[in-house]
């Protein structure tokens, strides 16, 4: 039996065809292993496992998430870690939609599974996959408590004015239509890291957090509580994303149906998978887009311009909503790495107290850092997100209360 994993948390993030996992200690932040299984249930599936400084990628049939977790468990066993007997504190699951029911990390039971399943209609692309991961982990690690951490939870307290769509109240209430917000674990974690970096209580700070990854969202946070966020009832609203459109005139959906004769599932796929940067220029990976722009590709440049335009619109709106802004923070793959996006998102805002220092912005690093100039009245920061750590900590807290 391995002792290194005693007290660790296994964090699982199950997507429709992928499964990301990480084994880590919530207190020391030590990561013991991580991995990803891809193309689950499809041709060409594979799994990559990293542990003890060794990374192995194996191509093998993975018919379902159960098979992926089983294979991961054998990788762990090869490294002397039997997950069933290692003394894990918890399995922490990322669950995308908590609906109106879940706004705290929740110990998983049969009743909780039934409720996550019931609210799956709100997130048909995400919650069913999360549930498959939960069921697989429960059957393979029956003695380890499972905890669900919801992507919507942090935004539960959004003020009504920000959470309400201007549609018929009865229809909205009957169908649970409101703005829930997503990436909450990241927005909460990053806003707390900002406070730690600035050595100020989170309750004293007004912040804008820009989570720019494949999915992207912005939030306005006053004194540690979110007052607005760009994603809505689903993760489709808001910023331009890798493959999602973000904000649209809802009339477009009717037009696509009536005139283009697309069915609802086709429109769903178009807006979620074939839009955003991919729809505009064929690429959704920001590194590839940056290379294309450098090579003079006009489509990539136009896609980039739409992306930046939308981002600036949200930053402007949140500055007004907050009234006073202490910090604007970039996080996630694009936010942490793409200096050009950061510079363009906040260019020419010196009249609003925002001045980026080009040298600081160009520096790379894995730690929280300031990229604003000393004379900038608003602090501009880059803070790496760590959703796995946040999920592990929240899961450990739930288990500690048992
Ligand atoms: P996810 O939403 O899937 O968790 P990530 O936060 O990992 O996404 O972000 C993925 C995005 O980050 C991709 O578009 C990728 O191109 C971009 N990215 C990663 N590294 C860099 C880099 N060095 N420069 C520009 N973009 C980057």
Coordinates of C-alpha atoms and ligand atoms in Angstrom, one line a residue:
X1 CA 0.0 0.0 0.0
X2 CA 1.2 3.4 -0.9
X3 CA 1.5 6.1 1.8
X4 CA 2.3 9.0 -0.5
X5 CA -1.3 9.1 -1.7
X6 CA -2.9 8.9 1.8
X7 CA -5.1 11.9 2.3
X8 CA -4.8 12.9 -1.4
X9 CA -7.9 13.8 -3.5
X10 CA -8.5 12.4 -7.0
X11 CA -10.1 15.1 -9.1
X12 CA -12.0 14.0 -12.1
X13 CA -13.3 16.2 -15.0
X14 CA -15.3 14.0 -17.3
X15 CA -16.3 15.5 -20.7
X16 CA -18.4 13.8 -23.3
X17 CA -15.4 12.0 -24.9
X18 CA -12.6 12.9 -22.5
X19 CA -11.6 12.4 -18.9
X20 CA -9.0 14.5 -17.1
X21 CA -7.7 13.4 -13.8
X22 CA -5.3 14.6 -11.2
X23 CA -4.2 13.1 -7.8
X24 CA -3.1 15.8 -5.4
X25 CA -2.8 16.8 -1.8
X26 CA -5.1 19.7 -1.1
X27 CA -3.1 21.1 1.8
X28 CA 0.4 21.0 0.3
X29 CA -0.8 21.4 -3.3
X30 CA 1.6 18.5 -4.2
X31 CA 0.5 16.9 -7.5
X32 CA 1.2 13.1 -7.4
X33 CA -0.1 12.3 -10.9
X34 CA -2.2 13.6 -13.7
X35 CA -3.6 12.3 -16.9
X36 CA -6.1 12.6 -19.7
X37 CA -8.0 10.0 -21.7
X38 CA -9.3 11.2 -25.0
X39 CA -11.7 10.1 -27.8
X40 CA -13.5 7.8 -25.3
X41 CA -16.1 5.7 -27.1
X42 CA -14.5 6.6 -30.5
X43 CA -11.8 5.3 -32.9
X44 CA -8.3 6.2 -31.9
X45 CA -8.8 6.6 -28.2
X46 CA -5.7 7.1 -26.0
X47 CA -4.7 7.8 -22.5
X48 CA -1.7 9.8 -21.2
X49 CA -0.6 9.3 -17.6
X50 CA 2.1 11.3 -15.8
X51 CA 3.5 10.2 -12.5
X52 CA 6.9 10.3 -10.8
X53 CA 8.4 12.4 -13.6
X54 CA 7.4 9.8 -16.2
X55 CA 4.8 10.4 -18.9
X56 CA 3.3 7.5 -20.8
X57 CA 0.8 7.7 -23.7
X58 CA -1.0 4.5 -24.8
X59 CA -3.4 4.1 -27.6
X60 CA -6.1 1.5 -26.8
X61 CA -9.8 1.0 -27.2
X62 CA -11.6 2.9 -24.4
X63 CA -15.3 2.1 -25.0
X64 CA -16.5 4.2 -22.0
X65 CA -15.4 6.3 -19.0
X66 CA -15.4 3.2 -16.8
X67 CA -12.7 1.7 -19.0
X68 CA -10.7 4.9 -18.9
X69 CA -10.7 5.1 -15.1
X70 CA -9.8 1.4 -14.9
X71 CA -6.8 1.9 -17.2
X72 CA -5.8 5.0 -15.2
X73 CA -6.0 2.9 -12.0
X74 CA -3.6 0.3 -13.5
X75 CA -1.2 3.1 -14.3
X76 CA -1.4 4.2 -10.7
X77 CA -0.8 0.6 -9.6
X78 CA 2.3 0.3 -11.8
X79 CA 3.6 3.2 -9.7
X80 CA 2.8 1.4 -6.5
X81 CA -0.4 3.3 -5.8
X82 CA -3.5 1.2 -5.4
X83 CA -6.2 3.9 -5.4
X84 CA -8.6 1.6 -3.6
X85 CA -6.4 1.1 -0.6
X86 CA -4.3 4.2 -0.7
X87 CA -6.4 6.1 1.9
X88 CA -7.7 8.7 -0.6
X89 CA -9.7 11.4 1.2
X90 CA -12.2 11.9 -1.6
X91 CA -12.9 11.8 -5.3
X92 CA -13.8 15.4 -6.4
X93 CA -15.9 15.7 -9.5
X94 CA -16.2 18.8 -11.6
X95 CA -19.9 19.1 -12.5
X96 CA -20.9 21.8 -14.9
X97 CA -24.5 22.7 -14.0
X98 CA -25.9 22.8 -10.5
X99 CA -29.2 24.4 -11.6
X100 CA -31.2 26.0 -8.8
X101 CA -30.4 23.1 -6.5
X102 CA -26.7 23.0 -5.9
X103 CA -24.6 25.9 -4.9
X104 CA -22.2 24.3 -2.5
X105 CA -19.8 21.4 -2.9
X106 CA -22.0 18.4 -2.3
X107 CA -21.4 14.8 -1.0
X108 CA -22.6 12.5 -3.7
X109 CA -25.4 10.1 -2.9
X110 CA -28.0 8.3 -4.9
X111 CA -30.4 11.2 -4.4
X112 CA -27.7 13.8 -5.5
X113 CA -27.1 11.7 -8.6
X114 CA -30.8 11.7 -9.4
X115 CA -31.0 15.5 -9.0
X116 CA -27.9 16.1 -11.2
X117 CA -29.5 13.9 -13.7
X118 CA -32.9 15.8 -13.5
X119 CA -31.2 19.1 -14.2
X120 CA -29.2 17.7 -17.1
X121 CA -31.7 19.3 -19.4
X122 CA -30.0 22.6 -18.5
X123 CA -26.6 21.3 -19.7
X124 CA -27.2 18.4 -22.1
X125 CA -23.7 18.6 -23.5
X126 CA -22.0 18.5 -20.0
X127 CA -23.9 17.0 -17.1
X128 CA -24.6 13.6 -18.6
X129 CA -20.8 13.1 -19.1
X130 CA -20.1 14.3 -15.6
X131 CA -22.6 11.8 -14.3
X132 CA -20.9 8.9 -16.2
X133 CA -17.6 9.9 -14.6
X134 CA -19.3 9.9 -11.1
X135 CA -20.9 6.5 -11.7
X136 CA -17.7 5.0 -13.0
X137 CA -15.6 6.3 -10.0
X138 CA -18.2 5.2 -7.5
X139 CA -18.2 1.6 -8.9
X140 CA -14.4 1.4 -9.1
X141 CA -13.7 3.2 -5.8
X142 CA -16.8 2.4 -3.7
X143 CA -15.1 3.1 -0.4
X144 CA -13.9 6.6 -1.2
X145 CA -16.4 9.5 -0.7
X146 CA -17.3 11.4 -3.9
X147 CA -18.0 15.1 -3.9
X148 CA -19.5 17.2 -6.7
X149 CA -18.1 20.7 -7.2
X150 CA -20.4 22.8 -9.4
X151 CA -19.2 25.2 -12.1
X152 CA -22.2 27.4 -11.4
X153 CA -21.9 27.5 -7.6
X154 CA -19.9 30.7 -7.2
X155 CA -22.5 32.7 -9.3
X156 CA -25.4 31.5 -7.2
X157 CA -25.6 34.9 -5.5
X158 CA -25.7 37.0 -8.7
X159 CA -28.0 39.9 -8.1
X160 CA -31.4 39.4 -9.6
X161 CA -30.9 42.2 -12.1
X162 CA -27.9 40.4 -13.5
X163 CA -29.3 36.9 -13.4
X164 CA -32.7 37.6 -15.0
X165 CA -33.5 37.4 -18.7
X166 CA -36.1 39.9 -19.9
X167 CA -38.6 37.2 -21.0
X168 CA -42.0 36.2 -19.6
X169 CA -41.5 35.6 -15.9
X170 CA -43.8 32.6 -15.8
X171 CA -42.1 30.8 -18.7
X172 CA -38.7 31.6 -17.2
X173 CA -39.7 30.2 -13.8
X174 CA -41.3 27.1 -15.2
X175 CA -38.2 26.2 -17.2
X176 CA -35.5 27.4 -14.8
X177 CA -34.4 30.0 -17.3
X178 CA -32.0 32.5 -15.7
X179 CA -28.3 33.3 -15.9
X180 CA -26.3 30.8 -13.9
X181 CA -22.7 31.6 -15.0
X182 CA -19.9 29.0 -15.3
X183 CA -16.2 28.6 -14.7
X184 CA -17.2 29.7 -11.1
X185 CA -14.5 27.5 -9.5
X186 CA -11.9 29.4 -11.5
X187 CA -13.3 32.9 -11.0
X188 CA -13.5 32.3 -7.3
X189 CA -10.0 30.8 -7.0
X190 CA -8.4 33.5 -9.1
X191 CA -10.1 36.3 -7.3
X192 CA -8.8 34.9 -4.0
X193 CA -5.3 34.6 -5.4
X194 CA -5.5 38.2 -6.6
X195 CA -6.2 39.3 -3.0
X196 CA -3.3 37.2 -1.7
X197 CA -1.0 38.6 -4.3
X198 CA -2.0 42.2 -3.5
X199 CA -1.9 41.4 0.2
X200 CA -5.4 42.8 0.7
X201 CA -8.7 41.2 2.0
X202 CA -10.8 39.9 -0.9
X203 CA -13.7 41.7 0.7
X204 CA -12.0 45.1 0.0
X205 CA -11.4 44.5 -3.7
X206 CA -13.5 45.2 -6.8
X207 CA -12.2 42.9 -9.5
X208 CA -12.7 41.9 -13.1
X209 CA -11.5 38.4 -13.9
X210 CA -11.0 37.3 -17.5
X211 CA -10.9 33.5 -17.9
X212 CA -9.7 33.0 -21.4
X213 CA -9.3 29.4 -22.4
X214 CA -11.1 27.3 -25.1
X215 CA -14.2 28.3 -23.2
X216 CA -14.0 32.0 -22.1
X217 CA -15.9 34.0 -19.5
X218 CA -15.6 37.3 -17.7
X219 CA -16.8 38.2 -14.2
X220 CA -17.2 41.3 -12.1
X221 CA -16.6 40.7 -8.5
X222 CA -17.3 43.2 -5.7
X223 CA -15.9 42.4 -2.3
X224 CA -15.5 38.7 -3.1
X225 CA -19.1 38.3 -4.4
X226 CA -19.8 38.1 -8.1
X227 CA -22.2 40.9 -9.4
X228 CA -22.1 39.8 -13.1
X229 CA -20.6 37.2 -15.4
X230 CA -20.7 36.7 -19.2
X231 CA -21.9 33.1 -19.4
X232 CA -25.6 32.7 -18.9
X233 CA -28.1 29.8 -18.7
X234 CA -25.6 27.8 -20.6
X235 CA -21.8 28.3 -21.3
X236 CA -22.7 29.5 -24.8
X237 CA -23.4 33.2 -23.9
X238 CA -20.8 35.9 -23.6
X239 CA -17.3 36.2 -25.0
X240 CA -16.2 34.8 -28.4
X241 CA -14.7 31.3 -27.6
X242 CA -12.7 28.6 -29.4
X243 CA -15.7 27.0 -31.0
X244 CA -18.7 28.8 -29.3
X245 CA -20.3 31.9 -30.7
X246 CA -20.9 33.7 -27.4
X247 CA -23.5 36.5 -27.6
X248 CA -25.9 36.4 -30.5
X249 CA -29.2 38.0 -31.5
X250 CA -31.6 35.2 -30.6
X251 CA -33.4 36.1 -33.8
X252 CA -30.5 34.4 -35.6
X253 CA -31.7 31.0 -34.2
X254 CA -35.1 31.5 -35.6
X255 CA -33.7 32.6 -38.9
X256 CA -31.5 29.5 -39.1
X257 CA -34.5 27.4 -38.4
X258 CA -37.0 29.1 -40.7
X259 CA -34.8 30.2 -43.6
X260 CA -31.7 27.9 -43.5
X261 CA -33.9 25.0 -42.4
X262 CA -31.5 23.8 -39.7
X263 CA -33.0 21.7 -37.0
X264 CA -32.4 22.4 -33.3
X265 CA -29.6 19.9 -32.9
X266 CA -27.9 21.3 -36.0
X267 CA -28.1 24.8 -34.6
X268 CA -26.8 23.5 -31.3
X269 CA -23.8 22.0 -33.0
X270 CA -23.2 25.0 -35.2
X271 CA -23.2 27.5 -32.2
X272 CA -21.3 25.3 -29.8
X273 CA -18.8 23.4 -32.0
X274 CA -18.5 25.3 -35.3
X275 CA -18.6 28.9 -34.3
X276 CA -16.4 31.3 -32.3
X277 CA -12.8 31.5 -33.6
X278 CA -13.2 28.2 -35.5
X279 CA -16.3 29.5 -37.3
X280 CA -14.6 32.7 -38.2
X281 CA -11.2 31.4 -39.4
X282 CA -11.2 27.6 -39.3
X283 CA -8.8 27.5 -36.3
X284 CA -9.7 27.5 -32.6
X285 CA -6.3 27.1 -31.1
X286 CA -4.9 30.5 -30.2
X287 CA -1.3 29.6 -30.9
X288 CA -2.3 28.6 -34.5
X289 CA -4.3 31.8 -34.9
X290 CA -1.3 33.9 -33.7
X291 CA 0.9 32.2 -36.2
X292 CA -1.6 32.7 -39.1
X293 CA -1.9 36.4 -38.2
X294 CA 1.9 36.7 -38.3
X295 CA 1.9 35.1 -41.7
X296 CA -0.6 37.7 -43.0
X297 CA -3.8 35.6 -42.9
X298 CA -6.7 38.0 -43.2
X299 CA -9.3 35.6 -41.9
X300 CA -7.4 35.0 -38.7
X301 CA -6.8 38.7 -38.2
X302 CA -10.6 39.4 -38.6
X303 CA -11.4 36.6 -36.1
X304 CA -8.9 38.0 -33.7
X305 CA -10.5 41.5 -34.0
X306 CA -14.0 40.1 -33.3
X307 CA -12.6 38.3 -30.2
X308 CA -10.9 41.5 -28.9
X309 CA -13.9 43.7 -29.6
X310 CA -16.2 41.5 -27.6
X311 CA -13.7 41.2 -24.7
X312 CA -13.3 45.0 -24.5
X313 CA -17.1 45.4 -24.5
X314 CA -17.4 43.3 -21.4
X315 CA -14.5 45.0 -19.7
X316 CA -16.1 48.3 -20.3
X317 CA -19.5 47.1 -19.0
X318 CA -18.0 45.7 -15.9
X319 CA -16.0 48.8 -15.1
X320 CA -19.3 50.7 -15.1
X321 CA -21.1 48.1 -13.0
X322 CA -18.3 48.0 -10.4
X323 CA -17.8 51.8 -10.3
X324 CA -14.4 51.4 -8.9
X325 CA -12.0 48.7 -10.2
X326 CA -8.9 47.7 -8.2
X327 CA -7.7 44.8 -10.4
X328 CA -8.2 43.3 -13.8
X329 CA -6.8 39.7 -14.0
X330 CA -6.2 37.4 -17.0
X331 CA -6.2 33.7 -16.5
X332 CA -6.5 30.3 -18.3
X333 CA -4.6 29.2 -21.5
X334 CA -5.0 32.3 -23.5
X335 CA -5.1 34.8 -20.6
X336 CA -1.9 33.3 -19.0
X337 CA 0.1 33.0 -22.3
X338 CA -1.1 35.4 -25.0
X339 CA 0.6 38.7 -24.1
X340 CA -0.8 40.3 -27.3
X341 CA -4.4 39.5 -26.3
X342 CA -3.8 41.2 -22.9
X343 CA -2.2 44.2 -24.5
X344 CA -5.0 44.6 -27.1
X345 CA -7.8 44.0 -24.6
X346 CA -6.6 46.9 -22.5
X347 CA -5.0 49.2 -25.1
X348 CA -5.6 52.9 -25.0
X349 CA -7.4 53.0 -21.6
X350 CA -5.0 55.3 -19.8
X351 CA -7.8 57.8 -19.3
X352 CA -9.5 55.0 -17.2
X353 CA -6.3 54.4 -15.2
X354 CA -5.2 51.3 -17.0
X355 CA -1.6 51.3 -18.3
X356 CA 0.1 48.0 -19.3
X357 CA 3.9 47.8 -19.0
X358 CA 5.0 46.1 -22.2
X359 CA 8.1 44.6 -20.7
X360 CA 6.3 43.1 -17.7
X361 CA 3.5 41.9 -20.0
X362 CA 6.1 40.1 -22.3
X363 CA 7.6 38.1 -19.4
X364 CA 6.5 34.5 -19.1
X365 CA 6.0 32.6 -15.9
X366 CA 3.8 30.2 -14.0
X367 CA 3.2 32.5 -11.0
X368 CA 0.9 35.4 -10.3
X369 CA 2.4 38.6 -11.6
X370 CA 1.7 42.3 -12.2
X371 CA 1.7 43.5 -15.8
X372 CA 0.5 47.0 -15.3
X373 CA 2.9 50.0 -15.0
X374 CA 3.6 51.5 -11.6
X375 CA 1.5 54.6 -12.6
X376 CA -1.6 52.5 -13.5
X377 CA -4.3 53.1 -10.9
X378 CA -5.9 49.8 -11.8
X379 CA -3.7 46.8 -11.1
X380 CA -3.5 44.4 -14.1
X381 CA -2.4 40.9 -13.2
X382 CA -1.8 37.5 -14.7
X383 CA -2.8 34.7 -12.3
X384 CA -2.7 31.1 -13.2
X385 CA -6.0 29.3 -12.5
X386 CA -6.0 25.9 -10.8
X387 CA -9.4 24.4 -10.8
X388 CA -8.1 21.0 -9.7
X389 CA -6.7 22.4 -6.6
X390 CA -9.8 24.4 -5.8
X391 CA -12.0 21.2 -6.4
X392 CA -9.6 19.1 -4.2
X393 CA -9.8 21.7 -1.4
X394 CA -13.6 22.0 -1.5
X395 CA -13.9 18.2 -1.6
X396 CA -11.7 17.8 1.4
X397 CA -13.7 20.4 3.3
X398 CA -16.9 18.5 2.6
X399 CA -15.4 15.2 3.7
X400 CA -14.0 16.8 6.9
X401 CA -17.5 17.7 8.0
X402 CA -18.7 14.1 7.8
Ligands
LIG1 P1 -9.7 24.8 -21.6 O1 -10.9 25.8 -21.7 O2 -9.8 23.7 -22.6 O3 -9.3 24.4 -20.2 P2 -7.2 26.2 -21.7 O4 -7.4 27.1 -20.5 O5 -6.2 25.1 -21.6 O6 -8.5 25.7 -22.2 O7 -6.7 27.1 -22.9 C1 -6.6 26.6 -24.2 C2 -6.2 27.8 -25.1 O8 -5.0 28.4 -24.6 C3 -5.9 27.4 -26.5 O9 -6.6 28.2 -27.4 C4 -4.4 27.5 -26.7 O10 -4.1 27.8 -27.9 C5 -4.2 28.7 -25.7 N1 -2.8 28.8 -25.4 C6 -2.1 27.9 -24.7 N2 -0.8 28.2 -24.7 C7 -0.7 29.4 -25.4 C8 0.4 30.3 -25.8 N3 1.6 30.0 -25.4 N4 0.1 31.3 -26.5 C9 -1.1 31.6 -26.9 N5 -2.2 30.8 -26.6 C10 -2.0 29.7 -25.9

